[in-house]
């Protein structure tokens, strides 16, 4: 299995631009998570989905952030408009509710820099 | 989810055992202890989990106190590649949802 796939791996954009991050979870996993990691705030859960339905988006910082999961194999996290304080590493993770341990498998992350 | 407390940083000599403590004094009866680690620039990686019995796998051992208020992750023979941030998390086994990652412990393995 290829594991959780994220794209792009690095993104540099200018303030005000729209940014779209993409994630392909491990096949068969029914949970998908989006995290953000910064030096100041550590690893924060932004939102998670179960069977493509958003379950908890209380970690989404503000209306500029939105996430979708149109099918079981694809999710996007969009920031519009982007701001310098959005610069961070964004991780996607997935897990299966059928797995005994429910451990999460993380992707390699997308390093976002907003100038 | 119960809150956990971990030391900010620890050092360990290569080849020696690394013992990473975690305090989870408010853990509930149905909550498991999970450990993840994050090597620089990579996503976190699952290591091990347990409820009340000691657990061992190919990566590490987990010792949970009888009152379940604390636990220790043991890397029996630490290598330089074990240098990472180690996170201790508690959550119900059946709840595949929220896992709150605290600040973790930065383990530095030295030659």
Coordinates of N, CA and C in Angstrom, one line a residue:
Chain A
X1 N 0.8 -1.2 0.0 CA 0.0 0.0 0.0 C 0.9 1.2 0.0
X2 N 0.4 2.3 -0.8 CA 1.3 3.5 -0.9 C 1.2 4.4 0.3
X3 N 0.3 4.1 1.2 CA 0.1 5.0 2.4 C -0.8 6.2 2.0
X4 N -0.9 7.1 2.9 CA -1.6 8.3 2.7 C -0.8 9.2 1.8
X5 N -1.4 9.7 0.7 CA -0.7 10.5 -0.3 C -1.3 12.0 -0.2
X6 N -0.3 12.9 -0.1 CA -0.7 14.3 0.0 C 0.0 15.0 -1.2
X7 N -0.7 16.0 -1.7 CA -0.1 16.9 -2.7 C -0.6 18.3 -2.6
X8 N 0.2 19.3 -2.9 CA 1.6 19.2 -3.2 C 2.4 18.9 -1.9
X9 N 3.7 18.6 -2.0 CA 4.5 18.5 -0.8 C 5.0 19.9 -0.3
X10 N 5.1 20.8 -1.2 CA 5.5 22.1 -0.8 C 4.7 23.1 -1.7
X11 N 4.2 24.2 -1.0 CA 3.5 25.2 -1.7 C 3.9 26.6 -1.2
X12 N 4.3 27.4 -2.1 CA 4.6 28.8 -1.8 C 3.6 29.7 -2.5
X13 N 2.9 30.6 -1.8 CA 2.0 31.4 -2.5 C 2.0 32.8 -1.8
X14 N 1.3 33.7 -2.5 CA 1.3 35.1 -1.9 C 0.0 35.3 -1.2
X15 N 0.0 36.2 -0.2 CA -1.1 36.5 0.6 C -2.3 36.9 -0.3
X16 N -3.5 36.3 0.0 CA -4.7 36.6 -0.8 C -5.0 35.6 -1.8
X17 N -4.1 34.7 -2.1 CA -4.3 33.7 -3.1 C -5.0 32.5 -2.5
X18 N -5.7 31.8 -3.3 CA -6.4 30.6 -2.9 C -5.4 29.4 -2.9
X19 N -5.5 28.6 -1.9 CA -4.6 27.4 -1.8 C -5.5 26.2 -1.6
X20 N -5.2 25.1 -2.4 CA -5.9 23.9 -2.2 C -4.9 22.7 -2.0
X21 N -5.1 22.1 -0.8 CA -4.3 20.9 -0.5 C -5.1 19.7 -0.7
X22 N -4.4 18.6 -1.1 CA -5.1 17.4 -1.5 C -4.6 16.2 -0.7
X23 N -5.5 15.2 -0.5 CA -5.2 14.0 0.2 C -5.9 12.8 -0.3
X24 N -5.2 11.7 -0.4 CA -5.8 10.4 -0.8 C -5.5 9.5 0.4
X25 N -6.6 9.1 1.1 CA -6.4 8.2 2.2 C -6.0 6.8 1.8
X26 N -5.7 6.0 2.8 CA -5.4 4.6 2.5 C -6.7 3.9 2.1
X27 N -6.7 3.1 1.1 CA -7.9 2.4 0.6 C -8.5 1.6 1.7
X28 N -9.8 1.8 1.8 CA -10.6 1.0 2.9 C -10.7 1.7 4.2
X29 N -9.9 2.8 4.4 CA -10.1 3.6 5.6 C -11.3 4.5 5.5
X30 N -12.1 4.5 6.6 CA -13.3 5.3 6.6 C -13.2 6.6 7.4
X31 N -12.1 6.8 8.0 CA -11.9 8.1 8.7 C -10.8 8.9 8.0
X32 N -11.0 10.2 7.9 CA -9.9 11.0 7.4 C -9.8 12.3 8.3
X33 N -8.5 12.7 8.5 CA -8.3 13.8 9.4 C -7.4 14.8 8.7
X34 N -7.6 16.1 9.0 CA -6.7 17.1 8.6 C -6.1 17.8 9.8
X35 N -4.8 17.9 9.9 CA -4.1 18.5 11.0 C -3.2 19.6 10.5
X36 N -2.9 20.6 11.4 CA -2.0 21.7 11.0 C -0.9 21.7 12.1
X37 N 0.3 21.9 11.7 CA 1.4 21.9 12.7 C 2.3 23.1 12.5
X38 N 2.4 23.9 13.6 CA 3.3 25.0 13.7 C 4.2 24.9 14.9
X39 N 5.2 25.7 15.0 CA 6.1 25.7 16.1 C 5.3 26.2 17.3
X40 N 4.5 27.2 17.1 CA 3.8 27.9 18.2 C 2.7 27.0 18.8
X41 N 1.9 26.4 17.9 CA 0.7 25.7 18.4 C 0.8 24.2 18.4
X42 N 1.9 23.6 17.9 CA 2.0 22.2 17.8 C 1.1 21.6 16.7
X43 N 0.7 20.4 17.0 CA -0.1 19.6 16.0 C -1.6 19.8 16.4
X44 N -2.4 20.4 15.6 CA -3.8 20.7 15.9 C -4.7 20.0 14.9
X45 N -5.7 19.4 15.4 CA -6.7 18.8 14.6 C -7.7 19.8 14.0
X46 N -7.8 19.9 12.7 CA -8.7 20.9 12.1 C -10.1 20.4 11.9
X47 N -10.2 19.2 11.3 CA -11.4 18.6 10.9 C -11.2 17.1 10.7
X48 N -12.3 16.3 10.9 CA -12.2 14.9 10.5 C -13.6 14.5 9.9
X49 N -13.4 13.5 9.0 CA -14.6 12.9 8.3 C -14.7 11.4 8.7
X50 N -15.9 11.0 8.6 CA -16.2 9.6 8.8 C -17.2 9.2 7.6
X51 N -16.8 8.3 6.8 CA -17.6 7.9 5.6 C -17.9 9.1 4.8
X52 N -16.9 10.0 4.6 CA -17.0 11.1 3.7 C -17.8 12.3 4.3
X53 N -18.4 12.1 5.5 CA -19.2 13.1 6.2 C -18.4 13.9 7.2
X54 N -18.3 15.2 7.2 CA -17.6 15.9 8.3 C -18.3 15.7 9.6
X55 N -17.5 15.2 10.6 CA -18.0 14.9 11.9 C -17.7 16.1 12.9
X56 N -16.5 16.6 12.8 CA -16.1 17.6 13.8 C -15.2 18.6 13.1
X57 N -15.7 19.8 12.9 CA -14.8 20.9 12.3 C -14.5 22.0 13.3
X58 N -14.6 21.7 14.5 CA -14.4 22.7 15.5 C -13.0 23.3 15.6
X59 N -12.1 22.6 15.0 CA -10.7 23.0 14.9 C -10.4 23.9 13.7
X60 N -11.3 24.1 12.8 CA -11.1 24.9 11.7 C -11.0 26.4 12.1
X61 N -9.9 27.0 11.8 CA -9.6 28.3 12.5 C -10.6 29.4 12.1
X62 N -11.1 29.5 10.9 CA -12.1 30.5 10.5 C -12.7 30.2 9.2
X63 N -13.6 31.0 8.7 CA -14.3 30.8 7.5 C -13.4 30.7 6.3
X64 N -12.2 31.2 6.4 CA -11.3 31.1 5.2 C -10.9 29.7 4.9
X65 N -11.1 28.8 5.8 CA -10.7 27.4 5.7 C -12.0 26.6 5.4
X66 N -11.9 25.7 4.4 CA -13.0 24.7 4.1 C -12.4 23.4 3.7
X67 N -13.1 22.3 4.0 CA -12.6 21.0 3.6 C -13.8 20.2 3.1
X68 N -13.5 19.4 2.1 CA -14.5 18.6 1.5 C -13.9 17.1 1.3
X69 N -14.8 16.2 1.2 CA -14.5 14.8 0.9 C -15.5 14.3 -0.1
X70 N -15.4 14.5 -1.3 CA -16.4 14.1 -2.3 C -16.6 12.6 -2.5
X71 N -15.5 11.9 -2.2 CA -15.6 10.4 -2.2 C -14.6 9.8 -1.2
X72 N -14.6 8.5 -1.1 CA -13.8 7.8 -0.1 C -12.3 7.9 -0.4
X73 N -12.0 8.3 -1.6 CA -10.5 8.3 -1.9 C -9.9 9.7 -2.1
X74 N -10.6 10.7 -1.7 CA -10.1 12.0 -2.0 C -10.7 13.1 -1.1
X75 N -9.8 14.0 -0.6 CA -10.3 15.1 0.2 C -9.4 16.3 -0.1
X76 N -10.0 17.5 0.1 CA -9.3 18.7 -0.1 C -9.5 19.6 1.1
X77 N -8.4 20.4 1.3 CA -8.5 21.5 2.3 C -8.1 22.8 1.6
X78 N -9.1 23.7 1.6 CA -8.9 24.9 0.9 C -8.8 26.1 1.8
X79 N -7.9 27.0 1.5 CA -7.8 28.3 2.2 C -8.0 29.4 1.2
X80 N -9.0 30.2 1.5 CA -9.3 31.3 0.6 C -9.9 32.5 1.3
X81 N -9.2 33.7 1.4 CA -7.9 34.0 0.9 C -6.8 33.5 1.9
X82 N -5.6 33.2 1.5 CA -4.6 32.8 2.4 C -3.9 34.0 3.0
X83 N -3.3 33.8 4.2 CA -2.7 34.8 4.9 C -1.3 34.3 5.4
X84 N -0.4 35.1 5.7 CA 1.0 34.6 6.2 C 0.9 33.8 7.4
X85 N -0.1 34.0 8.3 CA -0.2 33.2 9.5 C -0.7 31.8 9.2
X86 N -1.1 31.5 8.0 CA -1.5 30.2 7.6 C -0.3 29.3 7.3
X87 N 0.9 29.9 7.3 CA 2.1 29.1 7.0 C 2.3 28.0 8.0
X88 N 2.4 26.8 7.6 CA 2.4 25.7 8.5 C 2.7 24.4 7.7
X89 N 2.8 23.3 8.3 CA 2.8 22.0 7.7 C 1.4 21.4 7.9
X90 N 0.7 21.0 6.9 CA -0.6 20.4 7.0 C -0.5 18.9 6.7
X91 N -1.0 18.2 7.7 CA -1.0 16.7 7.6 C -2.4 16.2 7.4
X92 N -2.5 15.1 6.5 CA -3.7 14.4 6.4 C -3.4 13.0 7.0
X93 N -4.4 12.4 7.6 CA -4.2 11.1 8.2 C -5.5 10.3 8.0
X94 N -5.4 9.0 8.0 CA -6.6 8.2 7.9 C -6.5 7.0 8.8
X95 N -7.7 6.4 9.1 CA -7.7 5.2 9.9 C -9.0 4.4 9.6
X96 N -9.0 3.2 10.0 CA -10.2 2.3 9.8 C -10.9 2.0 11.1
X97 N -12.2 2.2 11.2 CA -12.9 1.9 12.4 C -13.0 0.4 12.6
X98 N -12.7 -0.4 11.5 CA -12.7 -1.8 11.7 C -11.4 -2.4 12.2
X99 N -10.4 -1.6 12.2 CA -9.1 -2.0 12.7 C -9.1 -2.1 14.2
X100 N -8.5 -3.1 14.7 CA -8.6 -3.3 16.2 C -8.0 -2.1 16.9
X101 N -6.9 -1.5 16.4 CA -6.2 -0.5 17.1 C -6.7 0.9 16.8
X102 N -7.4 1.1 15.7 CA -7.8 2.4 15.2 C -6.6 3.4 15.1
X103 N -5.4 2.9 14.9 CA -4.3 3.8 14.8 C -4.4 4.7 13.5
X104 N -4.0 5.9 13.6 CA -4.0 6.8 12.5 C -2.7 6.7 11.7
X105 N -2.8 6.7 10.4 CA -1.7 6.7 9.5 C -1.6 8.1 8.8
X106 N -0.5 8.7 9.0 CA -0.3 10.1 8.5 C 0.4 10.1 7.2
X107 N 0.1 11.1 6.4 CA 0.8 11.4 5.2 C 2.0 12.2 5.4
X108 N 2.8 12.4 4.4 CA 4.1 13.2 4.5 C 3.9 14.6 4.8
X109 N 2.7 15.2 4.6 CA 2.5 16.6 4.9 C 2.7 17.5 3.7
X110 N 2.1 18.6 3.8 CA 2.3 19.7 2.8 C 2.8 20.9 3.5
X111 N 4.0 21.4 3.1 CA 4.6 22.6 3.8 C 4.1 23.8 3.0
X112 N 3.3 24.6 3.7 CA 2.7 25.8 3.0 C 3.4 27.0 3.5
X113 N 3.8 27.8 2.6 CA 4.4 29.1 2.9 C 3.6 30.2 2.2
X114 N 3.0 31.1 3.0 CA 2.3 32.2 2.5 C 3.1 33.5 2.7
X115 N 3.5 34.1 1.6 CA 4.3 35.3 1.6 C 3.5 36.6 1.8
Chain B
X1 N -11.4 13.8 25.8 CA -10.2 13.0 25.9 C -9.4 13.5 27.1
X2 N -8.8 12.5 27.9 CA -8.0 12.9 29.0 C -6.8 13.7 28.6
X3 N -6.3 14.5 29.5 CA -5.1 15.3 29.2 C -3.9 14.5 29.6
X4 N -2.8 14.7 28.9 CA -1.6 14.0 29.2 C -0.5 15.0 29.5
X5 N 0.5 14.7 30.3 CA 1.6 15.5 30.6 C 2.9 14.7 30.4
X6 N 3.8 15.3 29.6 CA 5.1 14.7 29.3 C 6.2 15.7 29.5
X7 N 7.4 15.2 29.8 CA 8.6 16.1 29.9 C 8.8 16.7 28.5
X8 N 9.4 17.9 28.5 CA 9.6 18.5 27.3 C 10.7 17.8 26.4
X9 N 11.8 17.4 27.1 CA 12.9 16.8 26.4 C 13.6 15.8 27.2
X10 N 14.3 14.9 26.6 CA 15.1 13.9 27.2 C 16.3 13.5 26.3
X11 N 17.3 13.1 26.9 CA 18.5 12.6 26.2 C 18.7 11.1 26.5
X12 N 19.3 10.4 25.6 CA 19.6 9.0 25.8 C 20.8 8.6 25.0
X13 N 21.7 7.8 25.6 CA 22.9 7.3 24.9 C 22.5 6.2 24.0
X14 N 23.1 6.2 22.8 CA 22.9 5.2 21.8 C 23.1 3.8 22.4
X15 N 22.2 2.9 22.2 CA 22.4 1.5 22.7 C 21.8 1.3 24.0
X16 N 21.5 2.4 24.7 CA 20.8 2.3 26.0 C 19.3 2.3 25.9
X17 N 18.6 1.9 27.0 CA 17.2 2.0 26.9 C 16.7 3.4 27.1
X18 N 15.7 3.8 26.4 CA 15.1 5.1 26.6 C 13.7 4.9 27.2
X19 N 13.5 5.6 28.3 CA 12.3 5.5 29.1 C 11.6 6.8 29.1
X20 N 10.4 6.8 28.4 CA 9.7 8.1 28.3 C 8.4 8.0 29.1
X21 N 8.3 8.9 30.1 CA 7.1 8.9 31.0 C 6.0 9.7 30.4
X22 N 4.8 9.4 30.9 CA 3.6 10.1 30.5 C 2.6 10.0 31.7
X23 N 2.1 11.2 32.1 CA 1.1 11.2 33.2 C -0.2 11.5 32.6
X24 N -1.2 10.6 33.0 CA -2.6 10.8 32.5 C -3.5 10.5 33.7
X25 N -3.4 11.3 34.7 CA -4.1 11.0 35.9 C -5.6 11.1 35.8
X26 N -6.2 11.7 34.8 CA -7.6 11.8 34.7 C -8.2 10.8 33.7
X27 N -7.4 9.8 33.3 CA -7.8 8.8 32.3 C -9.1 8.1 32.8
X28 N -10.0 7.9 31.8 CA -11.2 7.2 32.1 C -11.1 5.7 31.9
X29 N -12.0 4.9 32.5 CA -11.9 3.5 32.4 C -11.9 2.9 31.0
X30 N -12.5 3.5 30.1 CA -12.6 3.0 28.7 C -11.5 3.6 27.8
X31 N -10.6 4.4 28.3 CA -9.6 5.1 27.5 C -8.3 4.3 27.4
X32 N -7.8 4.2 26.2 CA -6.5 3.5 26.0 C -5.4 4.6 25.9
X33 N -4.2 4.1 26.2 CA -3.0 4.9 26.0 C -2.4 4.6 24.7
X34 N -2.2 5.6 23.8 CA -1.5 5.4 22.6 C -0.2 6.2 22.6
X35 N 0.8 5.7 21.9 CA 2.0 6.4 21.7 C 2.3 6.6 20.2
X36 N 2.7 7.8 19.8 CA 3.1 8.0 18.4 C 4.4 8.7 18.5
X37 N 5.2 8.7 17.4 CA 6.4 9.5 17.3 C 6.5 10.2 16.0
X38 N 7.2 11.4 16.0 CA 7.3 12.1 14.8 C 8.8 12.5 14.6
X39 N 9.3 11.8 13.6 CA 10.7 12.1 13.2 C 10.7 13.4 12.3
X40 N 11.7 14.2 12.5 CA 11.8 15.5 11.8 C 11.3 15.5 10.4
X41 N 10.3 16.4 10.1 CA 9.8 16.6 8.8 C 8.9 15.5 8.3
X42 N 8.6 14.5 9.1 CA 7.7 13.5 8.7 C 6.4 13.5 9.5
X43 N 5.4 12.8 9.0 CA 4.1 12.7 9.7 C 4.3 11.8 10.9
X44 N 3.5 12.0 12.0 CA 3.5 11.1 13.1 C 3.3 9.6 12.8
X45 N 3.9 8.8 13.5 CA 3.9 7.3 13.3 C 3.4 6.6 14.5
X46 N 2.4 5.7 14.4 CA 1.9 4.9 15.5 C 3.0 4.0 16.0
X47 N 3.1 3.9 17.4 CA 4.1 3.0 18.0 C 3.4 1.8 18.6
X48 N 2.6 2.1 19.6 CA 2.0 1.1 20.4 C 0.8 1.7 21.2
X49 N 0.0 0.8 21.7 CA -1.1 1.3 22.6 C -1.4 0.2 23.7
X50 N -2.1 0.6 24.7 CA -2.5 -0.4 25.8 C -3.6 0.1 26.6
X51 N -4.2 -0.8 27.4 CA -5.3 -0.4 28.3 C -4.8 -0.5 29.7
X52 N -4.4 -1.6 30.2 CA -4.0 -1.8 31.5 C -2.9 -2.8 31.7
X53 N -2.7 -3.6 30.7 CA -1.6 -4.6 30.8 C -0.4 -4.0 30.0
X54 N 0.8 -4.5 30.4 CA 2.0 -4.1 29.7 C 1.9 -4.7 28.3
X55 N 2.4 -4.0 27.3 CA 2.4 -4.4 25.9 C 3.8 -4.3 25.3
X56 N 4.0 -5.2 24.4 CA 5.3 -5.1 23.7 C 5.1 -5.4 22.2
X57 N 5.8 -4.7 21.4 CA 5.8 -5.1 19.9 C 7.2 -4.9 19.4
X58 N 7.4 -4.9 18.1 CA 8.7 -4.9 17.6 C 9.4 -3.5 17.7
X59 N 8.6 -2.5 18.0 CA 9.2 -1.2 18.2 C 9.5 -0.8 19.6
X60 N 8.6 -1.2 20.5 CA 8.8 -0.7 21.9 C 8.0 -1.5 22.9
X61 N 8.1 -1.2 24.2 CA 7.3 -1.7 25.2 C 6.6 -0.6 25.9
X62 N 5.4 -0.9 26.4 CA 4.6 0.0 27.1 C 4.2 -0.5 28.5
X63 N 4.6 0.2 29.5 CA 4.3 -0.1 30.9 C 3.3 0.8 31.5
X64 N 2.1 0.3 31.9 CA 1.1 1.1 32.5 C 1.0 0.8 33.9
X65 N 0.9 1.8 34.8 CA 0.8 1.6 36.2 C -0.5 0.9 36.6
X66 N -0.6 0.3 37.7 CA -1.8 -0.4 38.1 C -3.0 0.5 38.2
X67 N -2.8 1.7 38.7 CA -3.9 2.7 38.8 C -4.1 3.4 37.4
X68 N -3.3 3.1 36.4 CA -3.5 3.6 35.1 C -3.3 5.2 35.0
X69 N -2.7 5.8 36.0 CA -2.6 7.2 35.9 C -1.3 7.6 35.3
X70 N -0.4 6.7 35.0 CA 0.8 7.0 34.2 C 1.3 5.8 33.5
X71 N 2.1 6.1 32.5 CA 2.7 5.0 31.7 C 4.1 5.4 31.3
X72 N 4.9 4.4 30.8 CA 6.2 4.6 30.3 C 6.4 3.9 29.0
X73 N 6.9 4.6 28.0 CA 7.3 3.9 26.8 C 8.7 3.6 26.9
X74 N 9.1 2.4 26.5 CA 10.5 1.9 26.6 C 11.0 1.5 25.2
X75 N 12.0 2.2 24.8 CA 12.8 1.8 23.6 C 14.0 1.0 24.1
X76 N 14.0 -0.3 24.0 CA 15.1 -1.0 24.7 C 16.5 -0.8 24.3
X77 N 16.7 -0.5 23.0 CA 18.1 -0.2 22.6 C 18.0 1.0 21.6
X78 N 18.1 2.1 22.2 CA 17.8 3.3 21.3 C 18.9 3.5 20.3
X79 N 18.5 3.9 19.1 CA 19.5 4.2 18.0 C 19.3 5.7 17.6
X80 N 20.3 6.2 16.9 CA 20.2 7.6 16.5 C 18.9 7.9 15.7
X81 N 18.4 6.8 15.0 CA 17.2 7.0 14.2 C 15.9 7.1 15.1
X82 N 16.1 6.9 16.4 CA 14.9 7.0 17.3 C 14.8 8.5 17.8
X83 N 15.7 9.3 17.4 CA 15.6 10.8 17.8 C 14.3 11.3 17.1
X84 N 13.4 11.8 17.9 CA 12.1 12.2 17.4 C 11.3 12.9 18.6
X85 N 10.1 13.4 18.2 CA 9.2 13.8 19.3 C 8.2 12.7 19.5
X86 N 8.0 12.3 20.8 CA 7.1 11.2 21.2 C 5.9 11.8 21.8
X87 N 4.7 11.4 21.3 CA 3.5 11.9 21.8 C 2.7 10.7 22.5
X88 N 2.2 11.1 23.7 CA 1.3 10.2 24.5 C -0.1 10.7 24.4
X89 N -1.0 9.8 24.0 CA -2.4 10.2 23.8 C -3.3 9.2 24.5
X90 N -4.4 9.7 25.0 CA -5.4 8.8 25.6 C -6.7 9.0 24.9
X91 N -7.4 7.9 24.5 CA -8.7 8.0 23.9 C -9.4 6.7 24.0
X92 N -10.7 6.6 23.9 CA -11.4 5.3 23.8 C -11.0 4.5 22.6
X93 N -10.9 3.2 22.7 CA -10.5 2.4 21.6 C -11.5 2.5 20.5
X94 N -12.8 2.5 20.8 CA -13.8 2.5 19.7 C -14.0 3.8 19.1
X95 N -13.4 4.9 19.7 CA -13.5 6.2 19.1 C -12.4 6.5 18.2
X96 N -12.6 6.3 16.9 CA -11.5 6.5 16.0 C -11.3 8.0 15.7
X97 N -12.1 8.8 16.3 CA -12.1 10.2 16.1 C -11.0 11.0 16.7
X98 N -11.4 12.0 17.4 CA -10.4 13.0 17.9 C -9.2 12.3 18.7
X99 N -8.0 12.7 18.4 CA -6.9 12.4 19.2 C -6.1 13.7 19.4
X100 N -6.1 14.1 20.6 CA -5.4 15.4 21.0 C -3.9 15.1 21.2
X101 N -3.1 15.7 20.3 CA -1.7 15.6 20.5 C -1.2 16.8 21.3
X102 N -0.5 16.5 22.4 CA 0.0 17.6 23.2 C 1.4 18.0 22.6
X103 N 2.2 18.5 23.5 CA 3.5 19.0 23.0 C 4.6 17.9 22.9
X104 N 4.3 16.7 23.5 CA 5.2 15.6 23.3 C 6.6 15.8 24.0
X105 N 7.4 14.7 23.9 CA 8.7 14.7 24.5 C 9.7 14.6 23.3
X106 N 10.6 15.6 23.3 CA 11.7 15.5 22.3 C 12.8 14.6 22.8
X107 N 13.0 13.4 22.2 CA 14.0 12.5 22.6 C 15.2 12.7 21.7
X108 N 16.4 12.9 22.2 CA 17.6 13.0 21.5 C 18.5 11.8 21.9
X109 N 18.8 11.0 20.9 CA 19.7 9.9 21.1 C 21.1 10.3 20.7
X110 N 22.0 10.2 21.6 CA 23.4 10.7 21.4 C 24.4 9.6 21.2
X111 N 25.4 9.8 20.3 CA 26.4 8.7 20.1 C 27.2 8.4 21.4

